[in-house]
JSON list of C-alpha atoms in Angstrom, two decimals:
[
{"chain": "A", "resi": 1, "resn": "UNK", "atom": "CA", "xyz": [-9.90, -2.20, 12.69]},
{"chain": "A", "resi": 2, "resn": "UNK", "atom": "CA", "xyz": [-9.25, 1.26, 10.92]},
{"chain": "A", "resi": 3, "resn": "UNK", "atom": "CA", "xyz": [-7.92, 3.68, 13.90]},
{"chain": "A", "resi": 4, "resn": "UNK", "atom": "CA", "xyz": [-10.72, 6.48, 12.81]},
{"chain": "A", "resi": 5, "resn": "UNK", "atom": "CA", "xyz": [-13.06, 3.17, 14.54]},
{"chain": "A", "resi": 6, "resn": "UNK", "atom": "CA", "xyz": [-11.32, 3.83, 17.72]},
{"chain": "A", "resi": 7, "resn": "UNK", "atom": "CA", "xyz": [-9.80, 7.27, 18.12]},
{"chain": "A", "resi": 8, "resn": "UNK", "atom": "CA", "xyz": [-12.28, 10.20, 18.22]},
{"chain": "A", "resi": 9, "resn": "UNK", "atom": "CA", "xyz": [-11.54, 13.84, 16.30]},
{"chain": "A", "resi": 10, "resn": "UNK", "atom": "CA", "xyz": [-11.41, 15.25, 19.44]},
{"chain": "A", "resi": 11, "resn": "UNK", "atom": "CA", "xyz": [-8.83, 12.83, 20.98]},
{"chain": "A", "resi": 12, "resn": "UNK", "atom": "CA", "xyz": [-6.79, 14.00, 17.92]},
{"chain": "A", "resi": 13, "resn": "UNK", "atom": "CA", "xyz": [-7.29, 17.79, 17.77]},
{"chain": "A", "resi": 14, "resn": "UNK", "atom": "CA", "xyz": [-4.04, 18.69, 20.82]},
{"chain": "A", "resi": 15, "resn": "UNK", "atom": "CA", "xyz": [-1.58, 16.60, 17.91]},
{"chain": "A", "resi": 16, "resn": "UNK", "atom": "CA", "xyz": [-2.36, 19.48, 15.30]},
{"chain": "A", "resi": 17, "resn": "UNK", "atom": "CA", "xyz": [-0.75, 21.90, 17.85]},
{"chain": "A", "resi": 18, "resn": "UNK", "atom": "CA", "xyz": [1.85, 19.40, 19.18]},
{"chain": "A", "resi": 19, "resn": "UNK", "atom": "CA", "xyz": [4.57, 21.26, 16.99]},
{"chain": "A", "resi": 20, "resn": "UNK", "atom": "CA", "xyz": [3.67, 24.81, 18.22]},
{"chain": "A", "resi": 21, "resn": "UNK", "atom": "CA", "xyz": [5.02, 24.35, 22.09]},
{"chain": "A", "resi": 22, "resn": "UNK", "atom": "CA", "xyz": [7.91, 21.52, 23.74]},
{"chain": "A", "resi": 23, "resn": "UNK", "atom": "CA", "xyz": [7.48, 22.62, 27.07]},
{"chain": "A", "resi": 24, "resn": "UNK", "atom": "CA", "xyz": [3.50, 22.28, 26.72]},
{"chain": "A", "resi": 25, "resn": "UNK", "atom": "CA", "xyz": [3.84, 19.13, 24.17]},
{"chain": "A", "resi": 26, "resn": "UNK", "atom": "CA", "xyz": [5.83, 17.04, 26.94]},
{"chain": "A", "resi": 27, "resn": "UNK", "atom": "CA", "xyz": [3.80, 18.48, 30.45]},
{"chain": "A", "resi": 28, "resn": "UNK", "atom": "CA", "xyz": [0.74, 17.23, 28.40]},
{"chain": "A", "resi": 29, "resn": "UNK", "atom": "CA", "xyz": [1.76, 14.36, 26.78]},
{"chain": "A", "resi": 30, "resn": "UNK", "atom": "CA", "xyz": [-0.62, 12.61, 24.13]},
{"chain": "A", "resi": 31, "resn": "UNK", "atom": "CA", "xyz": [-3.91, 10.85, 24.87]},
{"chain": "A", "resi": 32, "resn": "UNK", "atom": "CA", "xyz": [-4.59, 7.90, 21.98]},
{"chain": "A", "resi": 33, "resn": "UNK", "atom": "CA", "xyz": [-7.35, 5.60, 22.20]},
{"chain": "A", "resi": 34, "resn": "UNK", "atom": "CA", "xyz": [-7.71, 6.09, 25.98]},
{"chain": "A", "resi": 35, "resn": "UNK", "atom": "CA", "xyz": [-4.24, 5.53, 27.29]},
{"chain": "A", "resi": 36, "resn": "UNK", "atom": "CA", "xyz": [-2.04, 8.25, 28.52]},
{"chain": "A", "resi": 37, "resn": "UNK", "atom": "CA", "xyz": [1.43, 8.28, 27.30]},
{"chain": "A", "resi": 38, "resn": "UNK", "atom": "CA", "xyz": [4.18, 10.88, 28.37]},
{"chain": "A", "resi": 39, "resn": "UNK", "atom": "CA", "xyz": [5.98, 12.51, 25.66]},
{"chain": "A", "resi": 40, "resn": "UNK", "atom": "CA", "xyz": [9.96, 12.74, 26.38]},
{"chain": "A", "resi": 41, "resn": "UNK", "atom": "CA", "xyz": [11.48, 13.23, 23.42]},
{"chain": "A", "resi": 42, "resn": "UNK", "atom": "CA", "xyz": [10.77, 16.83, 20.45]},
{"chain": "A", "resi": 43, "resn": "UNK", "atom": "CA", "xyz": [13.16, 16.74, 17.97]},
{"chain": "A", "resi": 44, "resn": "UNK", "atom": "CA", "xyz": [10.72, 17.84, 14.75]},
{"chain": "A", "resi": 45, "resn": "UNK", "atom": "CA", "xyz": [9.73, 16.89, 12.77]},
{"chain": "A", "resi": 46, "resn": "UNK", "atom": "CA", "xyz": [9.50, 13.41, 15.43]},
{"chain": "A", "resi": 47, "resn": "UNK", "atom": "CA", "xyz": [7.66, 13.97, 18.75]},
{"chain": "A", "resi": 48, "resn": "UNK", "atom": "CA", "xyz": [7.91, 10.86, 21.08]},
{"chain": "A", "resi": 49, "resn": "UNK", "atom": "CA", "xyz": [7.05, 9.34, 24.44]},
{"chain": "A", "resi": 50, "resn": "UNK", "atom": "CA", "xyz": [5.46, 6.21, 25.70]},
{"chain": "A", "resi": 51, "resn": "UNK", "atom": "CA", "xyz": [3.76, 4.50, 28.66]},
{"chain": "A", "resi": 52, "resn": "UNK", "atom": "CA", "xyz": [3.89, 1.54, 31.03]},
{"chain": "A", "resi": 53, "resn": "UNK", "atom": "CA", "xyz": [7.64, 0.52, 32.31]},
{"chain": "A", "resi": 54, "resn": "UNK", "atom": "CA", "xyz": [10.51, -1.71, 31.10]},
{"chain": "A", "resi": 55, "resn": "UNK", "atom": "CA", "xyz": [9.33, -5.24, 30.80]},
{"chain": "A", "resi": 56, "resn": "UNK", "atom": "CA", "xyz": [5.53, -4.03, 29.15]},
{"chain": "A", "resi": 57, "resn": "UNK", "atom": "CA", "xyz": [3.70, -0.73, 27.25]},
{"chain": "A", "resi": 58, "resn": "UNK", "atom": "CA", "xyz": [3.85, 1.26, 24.32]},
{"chain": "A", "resi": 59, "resn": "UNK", "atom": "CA", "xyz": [5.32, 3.57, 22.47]},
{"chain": "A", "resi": 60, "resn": "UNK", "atom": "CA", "xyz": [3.91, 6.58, 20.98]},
{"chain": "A", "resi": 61, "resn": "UNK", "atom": "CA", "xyz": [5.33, 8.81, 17.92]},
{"chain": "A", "resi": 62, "resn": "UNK", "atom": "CA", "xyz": [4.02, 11.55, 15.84]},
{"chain": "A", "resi": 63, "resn": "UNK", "atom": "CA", "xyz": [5.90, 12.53, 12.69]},
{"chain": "A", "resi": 64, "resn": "UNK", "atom": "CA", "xyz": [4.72, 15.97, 11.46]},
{"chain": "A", "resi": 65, "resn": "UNK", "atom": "CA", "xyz": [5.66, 16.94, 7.62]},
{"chain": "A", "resi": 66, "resn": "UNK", "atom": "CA", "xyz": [4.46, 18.40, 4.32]},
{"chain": "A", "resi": 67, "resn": "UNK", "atom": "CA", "xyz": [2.79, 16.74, 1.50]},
{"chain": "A", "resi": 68, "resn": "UNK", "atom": "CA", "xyz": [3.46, 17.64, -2.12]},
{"chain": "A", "resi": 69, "resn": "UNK", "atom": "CA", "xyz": [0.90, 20.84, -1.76]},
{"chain": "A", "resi": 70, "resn": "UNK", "atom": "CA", "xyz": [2.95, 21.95, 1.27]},
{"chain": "A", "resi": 71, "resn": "UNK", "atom": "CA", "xyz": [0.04, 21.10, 3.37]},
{"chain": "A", "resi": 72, "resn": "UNK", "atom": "CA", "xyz": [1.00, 20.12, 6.64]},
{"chain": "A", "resi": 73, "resn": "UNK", "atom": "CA", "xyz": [0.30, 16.12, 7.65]},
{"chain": "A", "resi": 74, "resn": "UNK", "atom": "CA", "xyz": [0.38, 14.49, 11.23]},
{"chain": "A", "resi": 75, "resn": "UNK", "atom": "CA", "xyz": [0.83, 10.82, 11.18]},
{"chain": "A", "resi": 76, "resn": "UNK", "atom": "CA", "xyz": [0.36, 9.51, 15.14]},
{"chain": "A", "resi": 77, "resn": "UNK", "atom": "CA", "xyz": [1.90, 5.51, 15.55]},
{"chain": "A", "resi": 78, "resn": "UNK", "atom": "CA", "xyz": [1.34, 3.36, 18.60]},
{"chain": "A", "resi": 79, "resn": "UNK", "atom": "CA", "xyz": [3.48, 0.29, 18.59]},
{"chain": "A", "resi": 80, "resn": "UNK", "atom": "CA", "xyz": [4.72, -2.13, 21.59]},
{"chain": "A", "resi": 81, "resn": "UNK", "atom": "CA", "xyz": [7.93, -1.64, 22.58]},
{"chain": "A", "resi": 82, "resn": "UNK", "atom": "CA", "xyz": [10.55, -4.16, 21.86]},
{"chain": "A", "resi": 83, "resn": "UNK", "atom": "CA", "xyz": [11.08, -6.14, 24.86]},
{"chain": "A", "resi": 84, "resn": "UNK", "atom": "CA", "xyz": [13.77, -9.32, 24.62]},
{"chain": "A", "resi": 85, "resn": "UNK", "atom": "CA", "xyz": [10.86, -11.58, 24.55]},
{"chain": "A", "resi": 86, "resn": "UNK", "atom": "CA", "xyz": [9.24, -9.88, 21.86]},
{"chain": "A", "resi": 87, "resn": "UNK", "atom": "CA", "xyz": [12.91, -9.77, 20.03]},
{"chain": "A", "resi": 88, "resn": "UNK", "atom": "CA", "xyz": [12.94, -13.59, 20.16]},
{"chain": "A", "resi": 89, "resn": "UNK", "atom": "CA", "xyz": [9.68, -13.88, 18.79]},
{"chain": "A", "resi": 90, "resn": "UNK", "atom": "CA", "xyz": [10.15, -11.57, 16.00]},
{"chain": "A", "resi": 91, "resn": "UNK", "atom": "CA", "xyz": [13.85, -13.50, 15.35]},
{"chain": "A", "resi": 92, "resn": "UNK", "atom": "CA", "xyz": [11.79, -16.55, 15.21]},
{"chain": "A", "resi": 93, "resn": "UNK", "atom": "CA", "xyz": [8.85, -15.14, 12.97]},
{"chain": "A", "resi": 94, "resn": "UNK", "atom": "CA", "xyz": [11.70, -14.23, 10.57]},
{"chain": "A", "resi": 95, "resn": "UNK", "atom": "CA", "xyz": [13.28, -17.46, 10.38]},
{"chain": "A", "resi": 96, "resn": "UNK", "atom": "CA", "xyz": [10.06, -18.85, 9.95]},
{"chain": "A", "resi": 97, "resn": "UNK", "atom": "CA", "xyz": [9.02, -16.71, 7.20]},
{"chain": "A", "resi": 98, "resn": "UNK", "atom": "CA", "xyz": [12.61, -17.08, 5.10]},
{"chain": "A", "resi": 99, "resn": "UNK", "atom": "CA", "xyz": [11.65, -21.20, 5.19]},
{"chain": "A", "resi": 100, "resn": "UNK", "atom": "CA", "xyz": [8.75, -20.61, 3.72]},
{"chain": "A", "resi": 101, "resn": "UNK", "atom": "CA", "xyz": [8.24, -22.79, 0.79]},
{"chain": "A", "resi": 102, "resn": "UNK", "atom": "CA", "xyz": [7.80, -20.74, -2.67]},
{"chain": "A", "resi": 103, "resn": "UNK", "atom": "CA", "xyz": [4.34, -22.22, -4.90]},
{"chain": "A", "resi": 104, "resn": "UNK", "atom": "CA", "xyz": [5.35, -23.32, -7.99]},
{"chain": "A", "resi": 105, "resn": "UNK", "atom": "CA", "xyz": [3.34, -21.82, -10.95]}
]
């Protein structure tokens, strides 16, 4: 599912000004696809936070740059955080992949 699908323009418009203010940026934190997450981290062109606690939630980052016109871009990522469960199961996914058999042409 594209993220336009579940994110409205209006969810999105605070992330255009997320640069502009830290102390603002963090006290509001970012709203994406109806979860809260708090921001704790500005260091631009990177603005970061998350939600949930230690064992379960998600992360939230929003790199803010220039493309080749010098117009500016904002490019918001959710992921899960890495948990030592999920660490396994990527370790195993990897080992898994690298056994793959190649198809002979």
């Amino acid at each position: 599912m594209c993220i336009r699908d579940r994110v409205s323009a209006e969810e999105l418009r605070p992330y255009l000004k997320a640069h502009e203010s830290r102390d603002d940026t963090i006290g509001a934190g970012f709203d994406l696809s109806g979860q809260h997450y708090d921001v704790h981290r500005f260091h631009l062109p990177l603005i970061y936070g998350r939600r949930g606690n230690a064992d379960e939630g998600e992360g939230i980052s929003l790199a803010i740059g220039r493309n080749k016109n010098g117009k500016r871009v904002y490019l918001p990522v959710s992921y899960t955080h890495l948990t030592l469960p999920t660490i396994y199961s990527v370790q195993i996914s990897g080992v898994a992949v690298s056994f793959k058999k190649k198809k002979q042409y």
